Amino acid sequence: MRKVFQEELKKVHDDLVEIARLVSEALNRAVEAFSSADVELAQEVIAADARIDFLQTAIDEKAIEILALQGPVASDLRTIVGSLRMSASLERMGDLARHIAQLTRLRYPEKAAPGSLEKTFARMAELDKTIADELVGLLDDHDLERTTRIQAANAEIDELHAGVFRAIANPSWTSSPAAAVDAALVSRYFERFADHGVSVSRKVSYLVTGEWDGDNTSS
Amino acid sequence: MRKVFQEELKKVHDDLVEIARLVSEALNRAVEAFSSADVELAQEVIAADARIDFLQTAIDEKAIEILALQGPVASDLRTIVGSLRMSASLERMGDLARHIAQLTRLRYPEKAAPGSLEKTFARMAELDKTIADELVGLLDDHDLERTTRIQAANAEIDELHAGVFRAIANPSWTSSPAAAVDAALVSRYFERFADHGVSVSRKVSYLVTGEWDGDNTSS
């Protein structure tokens, strides 16, 4: 029985790594579609999100089955409940990649962001990619130094996000109101993606160390 | 033992109703602050959100304790796992009310929304209030007719939300780009609030009927 249980926990672990990998891939492709106004690639990202949603449901069902049949306690119980929460955050990260792709498709053949913010968004995308990569690694190897890098990337994104809003409010802003809205939304998608990444990394830390350092994620 | 268990389940139920009630109150006050540019009221909404966050943590800890000590199965297990998920959605609804209050504070002494959209936002706020009220009732009495009303309100909000984006993109839009961004964000907060409300109502339906009608909520 114990061996079956360990195998089931391992399966949940592997599925979480897999969902993180799919989220990382979705973000990479959404960013590529967004920066080059590639509507076909955007379409693929949108379609692929269903696979992430499916995997989240599978993880949740597996976790509930383990709770029902194995009655885990202590750290195993926290791992299972933690998995339910992490899968929800990862699924939302997938949604945010999809939102970037949807905005790309909506504005095609135009680019979805004003040229004046191109560099800012490229940097935000780079930082989100780092977060997504580190998250795949963290879920797999539990190396907590990764959480430090994730938090540093998130802090830089928060600053860039604030900068986008300052740029839009500045009298020198010359693009249209609709372009301002697009820029604000994309900036928010990047920022939310990073926030959820931090949230997942904190849950991993908690499971590894037993200590909770708080979570300021908000929706 | 069984009696203790039922009492603990009842406590989780009561806490969920209480958190929904606080969310409803937060939304009502945030809307009032937003529509009248009342910065003190906005400040109160922001401060009160900590109580919602606290209550969510308390529900989650209680649920994990029940899982650990009682090893619930079947419908009781689903109720507990469902509570974990519902508390997370309710907490995010509280965050969205707080976001509305924060935007109000940021723009004070100006109003945070352009006058041309005042009626639209008033209607969206009214619909969100309905959703919040019905949710408190639904969590308490499990009367599933409430889910129909929640979904109808959500559908109307989705239409109004799309209308806001059309208004901003229209050449006749005369407010500033920054005002366009504020309008888009507030509209999104109202829309996300409704979406999370639908998500919670679906979880209640599922617990009551055992049938899942899908969930299209995205972050």
XYZ file of C-alpha atoms in Angstrom:
438
model
C 0.000 0.000 0.000
C 2.763 2.403 0.973
C 4.539 1.773 -2.317
C 1.394 2.489 -4.336
C 0.959 5.682 -2.353
C 4.500 6.853 -3.106
C 3.949 6.116 -6.787
C 0.748 8.141 -6.754
C 2.494 11.082 -5.092
C 5.224 10.788 -7.717
C 2.586 10.923 -10.453
C 1.133 14.156 -9.051
C 4.654 15.584 -8.868
C 5.390 14.643 -12.483
C 2.104 16.110 -13.668
C 2.850 19.409 -11.910
C 6.244 19.589 -13.624
C 4.570 18.797 -16.940
C 1.918 21.503 -16.526
C 4.665 24.014 -15.641
C 6.560 22.959 -18.763
C 3.461 23.499 -20.915
C 2.926 26.916 -19.307
C 6.532 27.852 -20.061
C 6.079 26.761 -23.667
C 2.789 28.678 -23.942
C 4.423 31.856 -22.651
C 7.399 31.545 -24.995
C 5.157 31.089 -28.002
C 2.679 33.789 -26.932
C 5.540 36.261 -26.576
C 6.896 35.293 -29.980
C 3.439 35.722 -31.535
C 2.920 39.025 -29.737
C 6.253 40.567 -30.731
C 6.025 39.534 -34.385
C 2.228 39.808 -34.840
C 2.142 36.140 -35.872
C -1.550 35.306 -35.871
C -1.110 31.619 -36.673
C 1.208 31.080 -33.750
C -1.208 33.037 -31.546
C -3.969 30.706 -32.677
C -1.871 27.681 -31.715
C -1.233 29.062 -28.230
C -4.959 29.635 -27.749
C -5.765 26.082 -28.871
C -3.005 24.530 -26.744
C -4.380 26.070 -23.555
C -7.044 23.364 -23.474
C -4.300 20.806 -22.775
C -3.199 22.770 -19.698
C -6.766 22.976 -18.450
C -7.187 19.246 -18.996
C -4.003 18.462 -17.088
C -5.089 20.660 -14.184
C -8.356 18.743 -13.914
C -6.430 15.459 -14.043
C -4.106 16.560 -11.214
C -7.039 17.674 -9.097
C -8.919 14.435 -9.589
C -5.817 12.440 -8.748
C -5.251 14.519 -5.621
C -8.828 14.061 -4.462
C -8.572 10.315 -5.103
C -5.418 10.146 -2.983
C -7.143 12.089 -0.215
C -10.093 9.697 -0.344
C -8.269 6.395 -0.604
C -5.005 6.977 1.240
C -5.980 9.418 3.977
C -2.532 11.049 3.937
C -1.394 12.962 7.026
C 1.235 15.541 7.966
C 3.642 16.493 5.186
C 2.012 14.184 2.606
C -1.325 15.861 3.249
C 0.224 19.301 2.825
C 1.864 18.150 -0.402
C -1.491 17.057 -1.812
C -3.339 20.204 -0.766
C -0.377 22.253 -2.020
C -0.639 20.503 -5.386
C -4.292 21.477 -5.686
C -3.349 25.099 -5.105
C -0.311 25.071 -7.373
C -2.223 23.494 -10.224
C -4.777 26.305 -9.964
C -2.048 28.976 -10.142
C -0.307 27.242 -13.050
C -3.578 27.002 -14.918
C -4.070 30.743 -14.495
C -0.557 31.366 -15.784
C -1.551 29.395 -18.869
C -4.641 31.589 -19.183
C -2.477 34.714 -19.079
C -0.271 33.399 -21.896
C -3.501 32.756 -23.793
C -4.708 36.321 -23.105
C -1.498 37.675 -24.675
C -2.118 35.469 -27.709
C -5.775 36.572 -27.893
C -4.817 40.241 -27.883
C -2.286 39.500 -30.634
C -5.004 37.854 -32.715
C -7.462 40.679 -32.046
C -5.077 43.359 -33.321
C -3.675 41.416 -36.276
C -2.300 42.506 -38.763
C -1.277 45.410 -36.514
C 1.123 44.808 -33.653
C -0.709 44.800 -30.330
C 1.697 47.167 -28.578
C 2.813 50.706 -29.402
C 6.412 50.849 -30.637
C 7.431 53.185 -27.827
C 6.963 50.356 -25.317
C 8.452 47.572 -27.420
C 11.672 47.354 -25.423
C 9.837 47.419 -22.103
C 7.586 44.557 -23.133
C 10.539 42.589 -24.522
C 12.215 42.859 -21.113
C 9.039 41.928 -19.228
C 8.656 38.912 -21.518
C 12.273 37.906 -20.890
C 11.729 38.077 -17.132
C 8.497 36.071 -17.323
C 10.331 33.437 -19.369
C 12.977 33.231 -16.643
C 10.253 32.811 -14.028
C 8.544 30.080 -16.039
C 11.849 28.230 -16.591
C 12.877 28.462 -12.964
C 9.454 27.238 -11.910
C 9.767 24.085 -14.007
C 13.152 23.485 -12.360
C 11.923 24.313 -8.870
C 8.956 21.965 -9.050
C 11.312 19.239 -10.198
C 14.425 19.643 -8.028
C 13.147 21.805 -5.110
C 16.326 23.911 -5.255
C 15.168 26.939 -3.260
C 17.798 29.272 -4.718
C 15.482 29.383 -7.683
C 12.836 31.159 -5.583
C 15.292 34.010 -5.011
C 15.759 34.419 -8.760
C 12.003 34.238 -9.301
C 11.404 36.967 -6.735
C 14.107 39.185 -8.228
C 12.553 38.847 -11.690
C 9.130 39.636 -10.235
C 10.450 42.790 -8.518
C 11.871 44.067 -11.814
C 8.587 43.316 -13.584
C 6.659 45.284 -10.951
C 8.845 48.304 -11.652
C 8.439 47.988 -15.419
C 4.671 47.599 -14.968
C 4.517 50.832 -12.960
C 6.621 52.491 -15.685
C 4.109 51.502 -18.368
C 1.319 53.213 -16.441
C 3.445 56.315 -15.966
C 4.197 56.377 -19.710
C 0.510 56.171 -20.584
C -0.409 58.960 -18.152
C 2.398 61.200 -19.457
C 1.295 64.132 -21.677
C 3.934 63.025 -24.196
C 1.957 59.812 -24.876
C 1.034 60.041 -28.564
C -0.693 56.734 -29.324
C -4.451 56.332 -29.284
C -6.548 55.642 -26.169
C -7.206 52.129 -27.495
C -3.455 51.524 -27.807
C -3.038 52.757 -24.242
C -5.581 50.193 -23.102
C -3.829 47.402 -25.007
C -0.501 48.394 -23.482
C -1.983 48.506 -19.976
C -3.594 45.096 -20.403
C -0.491 43.384 -21.784
C 1.576 44.931 -19.025
C -0.913 43.597 -16.515
C -0.825 40.110 -18.064
C 2.973 40.030 -17.767
C 2.782 41.297 -14.210
C 0.079 38.827 -13.151
C 2.006 35.951 -14.730
C 5.021 36.826 -12.579
C 2.867 37.200 -9.468
C 1.369 33.745 -9.882
C 4.872 32.391 -10.468
C 5.996 33.850 -7.142
C 2.899 32.401 -5.503
C 3.719 28.881 -6.766
C 7.361 29.226 -5.745
C 6.304 30.218 -2.228
C 4.139 27.138 -1.972
C 7.085 24.962 -2.960
C 9.262 26.716 -0.355
C 6.614 26.096 2.235
C 6.402 22.404 1.424
C 10.178 22.068 1.533
C 10.923 24.145 4.643
C 7.608 24.104 6.520
C 7.900 27.879 6.858
C 5.542 30.341 5.285
C 6.887 33.738 4.240
C 3.525 35.172 3.259
C 1.872 35.641 -0.088
C 0.804 39.001 -1.455
C -0.665 37.718 -4.679
C -3.902 39.360 -5.583
C -6.172 38.883 -8.522
C -16.682 11.638 16.731
C -19.336 11.887 14.010
C -21.012 14.737 15.866
C -17.734 16.649 16.188
C -17.175 16.142 12.463
C -20.588 17.532 11.563
C -19.933 20.530 13.775
C -16.622 21.143 12.050
C -18.235 20.931 8.611
C -20.858 23.385 9.831
C -18.115 25.757 10.978
C -16.512 25.710 7.502
C -19.954 26.342 5.972
C -20.599 29.299 8.294
C -17.166 30.768 7.586
C -17.763 30.562 3.826
C -21.073 32.411 4.227
C -19.323 34.997 6.382
C -16.519 35.567 3.858
C -19.133 35.952 1.095
C -20.958 38.489 3.261
C -17.750 40.467 3.775
C -17.065 40.367 0.028
C -20.562 41.678 -0.667
C -20.036 44.479 1.841
C -16.611 45.301 0.334
C -18.081 45.530 -3.150
C -20.985 47.734 -2.022
C -18.645 50.135 -0.277
C -16.052 50.102 -3.074
C -18.764 50.977 -5.590
C -20.030 53.777 -3.357
C -16.485 55.140 -2.966
C -15.835 54.827 -6.699
C -19.020 56.566 -7.826
C -18.716 59.460 -5.371
C -14.883 59.728 -5.278
C -14.994 59.168 -1.503
C -11.359 58.580 -0.598
C -12.003 57.840 3.066
C -14.469 55.104 2.256
C -12.020 53.734 -0.327
C -9.377 53.638 2.383
C -11.705 51.663 4.645
C -12.401 49.095 1.924
C -8.659 48.643 1.376
C -8.032 48.156 5.087
C -10.987 45.780 5.532
C -9.645 43.413 2.862
C -7.148 42.049 5.408
C -10.085 40.553 7.339
C -11.192 38.631 4.221
C -7.656 37.341 3.667
C -7.470 36.285 7.303
C -10.766 34.440 7.097
C -9.661 32.621 3.956
C -6.535 31.369 5.728
C -8.658 30.275 8.696
C -11.030 28.308 6.433
C -8.112 26.645 4.660
C -6.438 25.642 7.913
C -9.705 24.267 9.250
C -10.263 22.294 6.038
C -6.752 20.823 6.140
C -7.238 19.902 9.794
C -10.469 18.105 8.950
C -8.738 16.260 6.111
C -5.929 15.228 8.462
C -7.960 14.232 11.507
C -11.248 13.000 10.075
C -10.228 11.443 6.774
C -13.569 12.351 5.174
C -14.713 10.409 2.108
C -17.204 10.767 -0.734
C -19.427 13.847 -0.567
C -17.855 15.142 2.661
C -14.435 15.039 1.018
C -15.738 16.924 -1.996
C -17.326 19.491 0.293
C -13.998 20.116 2.003
C -11.992 20.331 -1.214
C -14.753 22.490 -2.688
C -14.480 24.831 0.304
C -10.759 25.270 -0.311
C -11.489 26.299 -3.877
C -14.434 28.528 -3.050
C -12.510 30.366 -0.351
C -9.791 31.121 -2.921
C -12.333 32.550 -5.392
C -14.062 34.594 -2.687
C -10.724 35.979 -1.564
C -10.027 37.119 -5.129
C -13.443 38.762 -5.316
C -12.438 40.705 -2.198
C -9.203 41.688 -3.952
C -11.168 42.997 -6.918
C -13.339 45.171 -4.669
C -10.077 46.423 -3.159
C -8.684 47.181 -6.641
C -11.727 49.365 -7.355
C -11.128 51.187 -4.076
C -7.417 51.575 -4.849
C -8.111 53.120 -8.230
C -10.579 55.483 -6.538
C -7.887 56.538 -4.063
C -5.281 56.929 -6.812
C -7.453 59.331 -8.831
C -8.837 61.334 -5.896
C -10.025 64.121 -5.931
C -10.956 63.338 -9.542
C -13.519 60.638 -10.262
C -11.831 57.485 -11.545
C -14.134 57.004 -14.519
C -14.986 59.277 -17.442
C -18.492 60.698 -17.230
C -19.484 59.155 -20.547
C -19.308 55.676 -18.988
C -20.888 56.557 -15.648
C -24.194 54.852 -16.426
C -22.499 51.736 -17.769
C -20.395 51.344 -14.641
C -23.396 51.994 -12.413
C -25.209 49.137 -14.137
C -22.188 46.818 -13.914
C -21.888 47.638 -10.214
C -25.578 46.891 -9.710
C -25.193 43.508 -11.388
C -22.101 42.657 -9.345
C -24.009 43.561 -6.191
C -26.761 41.173 -7.232
C -24.195 38.446 -7.821
C -22.572 39.044 -4.427
C -25.958 39.005 -2.659
C -27.115 35.860 -4.413
C -23.833 34.178 -3.575
C -24.270 34.818 0.141
C -27.744 33.304 -0.140
C -26.617 30.379 -2.281
C -23.804 29.401 0.066
C -26.273 29.486 2.911
C -29.434 27.872 1.540
C -28.155 26.020 -1.581
C -31.176 27.213 -3.574
C -29.926 26.557 -7.106
C -32.331 29.001 -8.735
C -29.897 31.610 -7.508
C -27.234 30.248 -9.893
C -29.516 31.052 -12.821
C -29.813 34.655 -11.665
C -26.047 34.845 -11.119
C -25.388 33.577 -14.635
C -27.879 36.017 -16.152
C -26.209 38.933 -14.370
C -22.805 37.707 -15.535
C -23.977 37.520 -19.156
C -25.185 41.125 -19.021
C -21.883 42.230 -17.484
C -19.947 40.503 -20.269
C -21.910 42.523 -22.830
C -21.367 45.793 -20.969
C -17.655 44.996 -20.634
C -17.364 44.467 -24.407
C -19.235 47.756 -24.890
C -16.695 49.638 -22.780
C -13.880 48.397 -24.997
C -15.830 49.373 -28.113
C -16.416 52.868 -26.664
C -12.711 53.324 -25.974
C -11.732 52.204 -29.471
C -14.307 54.485 -31.077
C -12.941 57.621 -32.780
C -15.530 59.635 -30.842
C -13.735 58.819 -27.562
C -12.635 62.212 -26.219
C -11.107 61.438 -22.822
C -7.369 60.968 -22.313
C -5.467 57.719 -22.883
C -4.983 57.430 -19.103
C -8.751 57.746 -18.602
C -9.225 55.017 -21.208
C -6.914 52.749 -19.218
C -8.773 53.463 -15.970
C -12.077 52.708 -17.653
C -10.745 49.473 -19.137
C -9.343 48.349 -15.780
C -12.486 49.124 -13.788
C -14.562 47.377 -16.416
C -12.267 44.375 -16.129
C -12.523 44.385 -12.329
C -16.318 44.329 -12.539
C -16.193 41.580 -15.148
C -13.699 39.435 -13.220
C -15.750 39.830 -10.030
C -18.785 38.424 -11.843
C -16.733 35.599 -13.357
C -15.448 34.477 -9.988
C -19.002 34.686 -8.660
C -20.159 32.320 -11.402
C -17.240 30.045 -10.620
C -18.221 29.805 -6.946
C -21.876 29.244 -7.842
C -20.875 26.372 -10.134
C -18.941 24.741 -7.325
C -21.991 24.952 -5.085
C -24.146 23.437 -7.851
C -21.649 20.644 -8.236
C -21.651 19.874 -4.534
C -25.444 19.876 -4.443
C -26.172 17.934 -7.644
C -22.923 16.013 -8.250
C -23.019 17.254 -11.836
C -20.401 19.538 -13.330
C -21.497 21.963 -16.052
C -17.995 23.203 -16.827
C -16.181 26.314 -15.803
C -14.833 28.868 -18.229
C -13.366 31.182 -15.645
C -9.973 32.489 -16.601
C -7.625 34.817 -14.833
